Amino acid sequence: MSKIIEAKNLVYEYYKEDDNGKVIDKIKALNDFSVDIYSGEFLVVLGHNGSGKSTFAKHLNGILTAKSGTLIVDGFDMKDEKNIFPVRQNVGMVFQNPDNQIVATIVEEDVAFGVENLGLPQKEIRQRVDDALETVGMSQFKKRSPNQLSGGQKQKIAIAGIIAMRPKCIVFDEATAMLDPTSRKHVMETMQMLNKKYGITIIHITHYMQEAILASRIIVMEKGKLYLESTPKEVFKNVDELKRIGLDVPDATYLIYLLNKQGLNLDPTILTTEEVVNALCQLK
Amino acid sequence: MSIEIKNLSHVYQENSPFEKKALTDINITIDKGDFIGIIGHTGSGKSTLIQMFNGLIQPTTGTVLINGIDINDEKTAQKAIRQKVGLVFQYPEHQLFELTVLKDVEYGPKNLGLSEAEIKDRVEKSLRAVSLPENLWENAPFSLSGGQKRRVAIAGVMAMEPEILVLDEPTAGLDPKGRDELFMQLKTMHKELGITIILISHSMEDVAKYAEKLIVLSEGRVKFTGTPREIFQHTIELEQIGLAPPQIKYIVNSLIEHGFTLDNSILSTEEAATEITKILK
């Protein structure tokens, strides 16, 4: 598999200044952070608030630029400012609050907003907008006003706006945090579909461990560094360690962990309801 | 302080092409000292409902009684009653604006015309109530972490000394530890200060763990009320209205189907582990 993102020794600092603009403190949001992300991956990024997840995400399309280290996205070196625009066409971002991402008063105009700026013929824009709405299953809403939509539907509109750009990679920065369980499920299904059917690389930042089990790989960030990196099964079996750094594990994994503490001998990499039930039925 | 909602309905932009029914025929009672979770899909009317609690929105029909007094009746002391109901909106940290934490929290009480000493006392009490470390009090609110900022915003509402604290998704965007800490904090305030707490949440795991009672809304109507144990037994109905019980509930349900003798109201992983161990040993 080819690498779509190569991050090497990234450092990014936030400065704390006093009233006179003098720097009184520096916080290393990324502290020698390195990771490779491969084309077609479904990568989930975990970490507590302030661990550097969003800071990293914002580097991926040039919203932030690292102080040192190298970041190659889709073959472009992000240090060079003139690379930012080509990269932004290929790396889309969906943020947490759907209301902050909607700019137009009609759904299809909102979806067209990004793609209109690519200098494409009118016909092509029309086609792409229609296709994008079709892909996320929102075609019947295209003439509606976004403010009549639910949170999950608005997120799908935001996703459609990015799909219309035909990106290679989409970064979801806690894009499910404000949604109800069903909307969350729909957005997760959309992500999986984009990944499987269209081969789009998905990078999903979340605090919901249930969503993380869908990943092909998980990275856990802590204090601006890469802390753990593996498949969901291998990551979540580290219950004590994850809880210590402010994270959680799926209920199924935690149940197995508690039962094993009581002296049972069950597979600690269990993640799903079916796996737990099967394992316990065998003991009965 | 109790809240009683009687035959309440609300329509946005009535008699216009954009007319939208937000709430229909709501009847609920919230008693003093309750710890209530309100759950429902996006657009089910949760946010509209909580804004009724202190008169930010007046219902199209029906009444809101606080301690038996109609808060939308112009003859009553509306302002005094509304001050007893503190509302914390979604992402309250976006409303922080002052140069220091202390100044931000004292903004509300200052506008009540209290004495300097009283203001200072309330501000310190509120910041302690949300457990914000004292060495951060002189810091700029913007230099704090997400969870800390949210505590400052909640302290700002606490400084108004409400008897009822209403929070709209207080833990959205916080990590699991931040969520647990904030809920523990609310629990403590609820217990020690006797404040009635009402909160909206999309995290079924959290309300299952912390709320004493739940109100379930769907399409502007009350679908269920009861304890989390009672409510989450309605797995299929909850799924139909866009909600889902925590994973442990599905595990317990499935184990029961496979012949395990378990109490079907189990809601916590710890409890499930204890019961399963008993069966297997």
XYZ file of C-alpha atoms in Angstrom:
565
model
C 0.000 0.000 0.000
C 1.216 3.487 -0.788
C 1.523 6.126 1.869
C -0.847 9.064 1.555
C 0.495 10.778 4.663
C 3.997 10.660 6.099
C 4.584 12.600 9.291
C 8.102 12.632 10.714
C 9.110 14.194 14.016
C 6.434 16.877 13.883
C 6.601 19.572 16.529
C 3.906 22.185 17.026
C 3.804 24.644 19.912
C 1.049 26.826 21.232
C 2.307 29.959 22.946
C 0.909 31.458 26.080
C 1.491 35.193 26.195
C 1.147 37.767 28.940
C -0.639 41.121 28.438
C 2.395 42.617 26.686
C 2.636 39.799 24.179
C 5.663 38.272 25.895
C 5.749 34.496 25.676
C 5.417 33.081 29.180
C 4.797 29.456 28.393
C 4.933 27.017 25.518
C 2.751 23.952 25.152
C 3.983 21.263 22.812
C 0.759 20.053 21.204
C 2.791 17.836 18.884
C 5.994 16.606 20.425
C 8.142 14.682 17.982
C 5.112 13.016 16.447
C 5.598 10.521 13.627
C 3.074 8.369 11.813
C 2.484 6.906 8.360
C -1.036 6.668 6.974
C -1.709 4.435 3.973
C -4.061 4.941 1.029
C -7.399 3.262 1.623
C -7.011 2.964 5.385
C -9.780 3.544 7.908
C -7.752 5.067 10.684
C -9.229 6.064 14.029
C -7.347 8.525 16.231
C -7.983 8.329 19.977
C -6.625 10.455 22.800
C -7.960 12.615 25.610
C -8.731 16.330 25.158
C -5.450 18.131 24.621
C -3.488 15.069 23.486
C -2.812 16.643 20.078
C -5.372 14.889 17.861
C -7.010 17.981 16.406
C -3.693 19.790 16.114
C -2.408 16.924 13.997
C -5.598 16.867 11.913
C -5.243 20.579 11.192
C -1.749 19.981 9.796
C -3.089 17.560 7.219
C -4.520 20.264 4.987
C -2.350 23.145 5.982
C -4.562 24.923 8.519
C -1.559 24.681 10.826
C 2.121 24.321 9.887
C 4.609 22.419 12.027
C 7.487 24.252 13.657
C 9.823 21.414 12.774
C 9.672 17.964 11.262
C 8.369 16.978 7.843
C 4.874 16.265 6.673
C 4.251 14.853 3.212
C 0.593 14.705 2.191
C -0.298 13.078 -1.124
C 3.283 13.618 -2.265
C 3.363 17.310 -1.362
C 5.650 18.774 1.270
C 3.399 20.855 3.552
C 6.245 23.209 4.438
C 5.860 24.823 1.037
C 2.907 27.211 1.075
C 2.124 26.777 -2.616
C 1.341 23.110 -1.958
C -1.529 23.919 0.369
C -4.155 24.427 -2.325
C -3.560 21.219 -4.262
C -3.575 19.324 -0.959
C -6.840 20.905 0.206
C -8.535 19.632 -2.933
C -7.535 16.137 -1.955
C -7.826 16.188 1.811
C -11.232 17.304 3.071
C -12.204 17.976 6.668
C -15.485 17.576 8.530
C -15.644 19.284 11.915
C -17.601 18.767 15.113
C -20.390 21.300 14.873
C -22.487 20.950 11.709
C -23.927 24.435 12.182
C -20.503 26.021 11.786
C -19.889 24.351 8.440
C -23.014 25.238 6.512
C -22.657 28.429 4.482
C -25.568 28.493 2.044
C -29.332 28.686 2.497
C -30.123 25.828 0.107
C -28.650 22.353 0.549
C -27.385 21.928 -3.022
C -25.802 25.395 -3.016
C -23.977 24.478 0.151
C -22.654 21.284 -1.404
C -21.565 23.269 -4.472
C -19.660 25.878 -2.482
C -16.255 24.184 -2.517
C -16.427 22.622 -5.925
C -17.475 25.932 -7.527
C -14.062 27.284 -6.662
C -12.182 24.644 -8.613
C -12.801 26.426 -11.936
C -14.787 23.587 -13.466
C -17.437 23.896 -16.213
C -20.984 24.456 -14.940
C -22.129 21.058 -16.167
C -19.386 19.248 -14.285
C -20.244 21.130 -11.063
C -23.911 20.173 -11.416
C -22.967 16.545 -11.974
C -20.620 16.411 -9.006
C -23.116 18.018 -6.631
C -25.853 15.601 -7.686
C -23.501 12.630 -7.354
C -22.281 13.730 -3.928
C -25.829 14.140 -2.592
C -26.731 10.760 -4.042
C -23.694 9.147 -2.377
C -24.678 10.342 1.109
C -28.358 9.599 0.476
C -29.551 13.195 0.741
C -30.799 13.842 -2.829
C -34.391 14.342 -1.764
C -33.315 17.258 0.436
C -31.361 19.172 -2.201
C -33.807 22.073 -2.521
C -34.389 22.312 1.230
C -32.970 24.810 3.664
C -30.218 23.295 5.854
C -31.822 24.697 9.007
C -34.704 22.252 8.615
C -32.342 19.292 8.816
C -31.251 17.264 11.834
C -27.660 17.349 13.072
C -26.804 14.073 11.356
C -28.343 15.246 8.093
C -26.349 18.480 8.279
C -23.152 16.482 8.785
C -24.029 14.455 5.694
C -24.412 17.724 3.747
C -20.983 18.812 4.994
C -19.603 15.434 3.892
C -21.298 15.785 0.475
C -19.608 19.171 0.010
C -16.286 17.441 0.496
C -17.076 14.404 -1.649
C -17.938 16.785 -4.506
C -14.276 17.838 -4.442
C -13.428 14.153 -5.148
C -10.796 13.971 -2.400
C -8.484 11.049 -1.723
C -8.755 11.464 2.009
C -11.348 12.813 4.464
C -10.526 13.805 8.029
C -13.439 13.693 10.502
C -12.494 15.792 13.524
C -14.994 14.589 16.153
C -17.679 14.864 13.501
C -20.026 12.563 15.462
C -19.696 14.287 18.857
C -22.912 16.300 18.629
C -25.114 13.664 17.061
C -27.771 11.361 18.493
C -27.138 7.588 18.326
C -28.978 7.009 15.039
C -27.374 9.993 13.287
C -24.015 8.782 14.566
C -24.691 5.384 13.069
C -25.648 6.924 9.718
C -22.509 9.045 9.571
C -20.371 6.012 10.488
C -22.068 3.974 7.741
C -21.375 6.794 5.275
C -17.696 6.772 6.271
C -17.449 3.002 5.845
C -19.152 3.180 2.464
C -16.801 5.917 1.216
C -13.885 3.855 2.422
C -14.942 0.502 1.007
C -16.728 1.502 -2.182
C -14.653 4.485 -3.265
C -11.366 3.677 -1.569
C -11.236 7.061 0.167
C -8.798 7.142 3.072
C -10.699 7.940 6.273
C -9.134 9.504 9.348
C -11.694 9.623 12.153
C -11.053 11.354 15.456
C -13.547 10.316 18.125
C -14.213 9.828 21.813
C -16.688 7.018 21.156
C -14.921 3.687 21.594
C -17.809 1.892 19.884
C -16.920 3.756 16.681
C -13.251 2.946 16.992
C -13.840 -0.798 16.706
C -14.767 -0.240 13.033
C -11.249 0.962 12.220
C -8.669 -0.981 10.256
C -6.085 0.583 12.557
C -6.165 2.763 15.662
C -3.554 5.234 16.809
C -3.660 6.553 20.355
C -2.099 9.952 21.021
C -0.874 11.137 24.407
C 0.967 14.364 25.168
C 1.551 15.083 21.506
C 3.194 11.715 20.872
C 2.170 8.435 19.340
C 1.350 6.248 22.334
C -0.190 3.070 20.919
C -0.783 1.869 17.408
C -2.465 -1.331 16.306
C -5.706 -3.042 15.326
C -8.762 -2.342 17.518
C -8.383 -5.760 19.146
C -4.768 -5.213 20.109
C -5.365 -1.640 21.294
C -8.439 -2.215 23.460
C -7.038 -5.169 25.359
C -4.850 -2.652 27.216
C -7.714 -1.716 29.547
C -5.690 -0.397 32.495
C -3.380 1.614 30.308
C -6.189 3.218 28.307
C -8.156 4.130 31.439
C -5.017 5.630 32.945
C -4.672 8.084 30.051
C -8.324 9.116 30.260
C -9.781 6.824 27.615
C -12.276 4.007 27.771
C -12.881 0.633 26.120
C -16.044 -0.905 24.605
C -18.441 -2.437 27.176
C -17.764 -5.916 25.739
C -14.025 -5.587 26.283
C -14.532 -4.174 29.768
C -16.900 -6.991 30.706
C -14.286 -9.573 29.654
C -11.657 -7.660 31.613
C -13.806 -7.729 34.772
C -14.651 -11.433 34.338
C -10.997 -12.320 33.876
C -10.236 -10.444 37.092
C -12.745 -12.770 38.775
C -10.655 -15.707 37.634
C -12.167 -16.574 34.276
C -9.919 -17.079 31.320
C -11.485 -15.325 28.346
C -9.951 -13.796 25.219
C -9.047 -10.203 26.197
C -9.259 -8.973 22.591
C -13.035 -9.415 22.407
C -14.789 -6.264 21.116
C -18.349 -7.019 20.056
C -21.593 -8.202 21.641
C -21.585 -11.369 19.489
C -18.033 -12.287 20.517
C -18.812 -11.871 24.222
C -21.991 -13.898 23.998
C -20.293 -16.700 22.039
C -17.409 -16.886 24.486
C -19.714 -17.026 27.502
C -22.057 -19.587 25.950
C -19.109 -21.937 25.523
C -18.409 -21.773 29.252
C -21.939 -22.441 30.313
C -38.079 23.886 43.805
C -40.309 21.915 41.497
C -41.203 22.331 37.848
C -44.588 21.364 36.572
C -45.396 21.466 32.883
C -49.064 21.230 31.978
C -50.568 20.570 28.537
C -47.732 22.431 26.901
C -47.436 22.732 23.127
C -45.134 24.898 21.098
C -45.201 25.853 17.450
C -42.388 27.787 15.800
C -43.413 30.425 13.257
C -47.095 29.680 13.626
C -49.361 30.514 10.670
C -46.411 30.870 8.301
C -45.237 28.492 5.571
C -42.385 27.510 7.924
C -44.705 26.506 10.776
C -43.091 23.738 12.773
C -44.529 21.876 15.739
C -41.725 21.553 18.258
C -43.595 20.253 21.303
C -47.015 18.649 21.593
C -49.051 18.136 24.736
C -46.211 17.845 27.245
C -47.108 16.980 30.833
C -44.201 16.445 33.214
C -43.343 17.060 36.832
C -39.817 17.520 38.082
C -39.475 17.401 41.851
C -37.035 19.234 44.057
C -33.742 17.358 44.237
C -34.266 15.301 41.079
C -31.342 14.387 38.807
C -32.961 14.092 35.408
C -31.664 13.164 31.980
C -33.572 14.219 28.875
C -32.860 12.080 25.821
C -34.241 12.086 22.301
C -33.129 12.259 18.678
C -31.917 15.549 17.175
C -34.953 17.726 16.569
C -37.107 15.892 19.141
C -37.716 19.127 21.048
C -35.226 18.752 23.930
C -33.637 22.177 23.595
C -37.007 23.857 23.107
C -38.315 22.153 26.239
C -35.474 23.235 28.521
C -35.780 26.822 27.363
C -39.350 26.716 28.681
C -37.998 26.043 32.177
C -36.902 29.620 32.701
C -39.148 31.417 30.295
C -36.666 32.006 27.463
C -39.374 30.705 25.173
C -43.045 31.136 25.978
C -45.199 28.173 25.027
C -47.862 28.559 22.343
C -50.295 26.893 24.745
C -50.032 25.377 28.211
C -48.373 26.443 31.440
C -45.003 26.197 33.158
C -45.286 26.256 36.945
C -42.242 26.692 39.137
C -43.077 26.053 42.772
C -46.684 26.359 41.715
C -46.217 29.808 40.167
C -46.944 30.380 36.480
C -43.704 31.892 35.156
C -45.336 33.265 32.037
C -48.026 35.118 33.927
C -47.166 38.820 33.805
C -48.563 39.379 37.284
C -45.960 37.129 38.927
C -42.412 38.068 39.913
C -41.080 36.485 36.716
C -37.539 37.742 37.015
C -37.004 36.457 40.544
C -38.326 33.030 39.643
C -36.341 32.780 36.431
C -33.146 33.583 38.294
C -33.667 30.420 40.264
C -33.346 28.369 37.094
C -29.830 28.470 35.648
C -29.380 27.423 32.047
C -26.073 26.183 30.628
C -26.190 26.066 26.832
C -24.337 23.773 24.440
C -20.659 24.672 24.225
C -20.970 27.216 27.058
C -17.227 27.892 26.794
C -17.949 29.833 23.600
C -19.631 32.399 25.804
C -16.569 33.088 27.955
C -15.315 36.579 27.217
C -13.514 38.119 30.188
C -9.770 38.510 30.729
C -9.589 36.255 33.754
C -11.560 33.321 35.100
C -12.588 35.316 38.198
C -13.895 38.235 36.137
C -15.858 35.926 33.907
C -17.587 34.167 36.778
C -18.409 37.417 38.614
C -20.064 38.953 35.549
C -23.490 37.535 36.382
C -23.636 38.297 40.130
C -22.269 41.819 39.492
C -25.403 42.532 37.512
C -27.559 41.511 40.460
C -26.442 44.581 42.431
C -24.814 42.552 45.232
C -22.104 43.834 47.595
C -18.420 43.276 46.727
C -18.062 40.791 49.567
C -21.120 38.825 48.514
C -19.905 38.696 44.902
C -16.472 37.471 45.960
C -18.021 34.838 48.167
C -20.311 33.539 45.421
C -17.536 33.470 42.806
C -15.200 31.498 45.044
C -17.930 29.092 46.100
C -18.901 28.446 42.477
C -15.343 27.845 41.306
C -14.838 25.447 44.206
C -18.128 23.730 43.404
C -16.855 22.911 39.899
C -13.394 21.988 41.309
C -11.392 24.437 39.252
C -7.919 24.602 40.868
C -7.283 27.967 42.540
C -4.007 28.564 40.693
C -6.024 28.943 37.480
C -8.393 31.616 38.738
C -6.265 34.538 37.524
C -5.607 32.879 34.144
C -7.269 33.879 30.912
C -10.204 31.528 30.294
C -8.909 30.930 26.765
C -5.676 29.413 28.055
C -7.554 26.562 29.774
C -8.320 23.112 28.398
C -11.745 22.302 26.950
C -12.978 20.612 30.123
C -11.676 23.420 32.347
C -13.317 26.094 30.191
C -16.610 24.276 30.460
C -16.285 24.229 34.248
C -15.704 27.976 34.269
C -18.834 28.491 32.191
C -20.856 26.297 34.556
C -19.404 28.201 37.543
C -20.672 31.414 35.926
C -24.197 30.042 36.065
C -23.689 28.568 39.557
C -22.693 32.028 40.834
C -26.275 33.119 40.205
C -27.158 30.545 42.890
C -29.839 28.707 40.961
C -31.933 26.090 42.687
C -32.385 24.290 39.407
C -29.464 23.806 37.025
C -30.333 22.910 33.449
C -27.550 21.814 31.083
C -27.766 21.223 27.329
C -25.293 18.469 26.414
C -22.715 19.387 29.038
C -20.286 16.639 28.031
C -20.341 16.881 24.202
C -16.786 16.857 22.888
C -15.203 15.845 26.210
C -13.082 12.697 26.449
C -14.305 9.754 28.581
C -12.369 10.903 31.645
C -13.597 14.491 31.227
C -17.156 13.182 30.885
C -16.886 11.102 34.052
C -15.320 13.963 35.998
C -17.968 16.463 34.966
C -20.767 14.049 35.824
C -19.205 13.288 39.213
C -18.999 17.031 39.791
C -22.675 17.495 38.975
C -23.528 14.550 41.246
C -21.615 16.130 44.107
C -23.268 19.516 43.600
C -26.598 17.769 43.444
C -25.959 15.923 46.711
C -24.171 18.569 48.751
C -25.982 21.699 47.615
C -29.331 20.019 46.995
C -29.588 21.479 43.497
C -32.074 19.959 41.074
C -30.204 18.957 37.937
C -31.730 18.508 34.504
C -29.508 17.659 31.579
C -29.757 16.785 27.929
C -27.384 14.132 26.652
C -26.773 12.081 23.532
C -24.574 9.696 25.465
C -26.822 6.837 26.561
C -23.906 5.334 28.520
C -23.628 8.494 30.604
C -27.324 8.936 31.406
C -27.571 5.219 32.194
C -24.790 5.652 34.712
C -25.641 8.973 36.322
C -29.259 10.069 35.889
C -31.881 9.023 38.444
C -34.810 9.579 36.108
C -35.115 9.947 32.365
C -37.520 11.794 30.127
C -37.538 10.427 26.582
C -38.752 12.751 23.834
C -39.649 11.820 20.291
C -41.049 14.181 17.677
C -41.998 16.693 20.310
C -43.866 14.286 22.565
C -42.956 12.546 25.806
C -42.438 8.910 24.870
C -41.330 7.491 28.231
C -40.497 8.637 31.734
C -38.912 6.505 34.432
C -35.636 5.310 35.877
C -32.816 4.409 33.435
C -33.343 0.744 34.337
C -36.994 0.943 33.338
C -36.421 3.028 30.218
C -33.599 1.000 28.702
C -35.700 -2.166 28.817
C -37.548 -0.729 25.817
C -34.663 -1.560 23.485
C -36.666 -1.849 20.284
C -38.872 1.192 20.885
C -35.793 3.277 21.679
C -34.108 2.189 18.449
C -37.238 3.124 16.523
C -36.993 6.699 17.795
C -33.286 7.112 17.016
C -31.808 6.100 20.362
C -29.887 3.047 21.495
C -29.223 1.550 24.917
C -25.578 1.127 25.987
C -23.731 -1.912 24.551
C -23.845 -3.753 27.887
C -27.646 -3.814 27.621
C -27.398 -5.622 24.268
C -24.927 -8.077 25.753
C -27.246 -8.825 28.691
C -30.280 -9.155 26.387
C -28.434 -11.571 24.146
C -27.146 -13.651 27.070
C -30.718 -13.964 28.382
C -31.818 -15.170 24.936
C -29.051 -17.778 25.117
C -30.393 -19.152 28.369
C -28.499 -17.180 31.007
C -30.683 -16.313 34.007
C -29.905 -12.615 34.357
C -31.940 -9.651 35.555
C -32.958 -7.846 32.366
C -32.702 -4.435 34.021
C -28.909 -4.672 34.441
C -27.336 -1.477 33.118
C -23.741 -1.421 34.323
C -20.835 -3.559 33.176
C -19.722 -4.086 36.793
C -23.130 -5.448 37.782
C -23.234 -7.701 34.706
C -19.769 -9.074 35.548
C -20.808 -9.890 39.139
C -23.992 -11.666 38.033
C -22.288 -13.618 35.235
C -19.522 -14.744 37.592
C -22.157 -16.103 39.989
C -23.685 -18.160 37.179
C -20.415 -19.531 35.839
C -18.812 -20.417 39.146
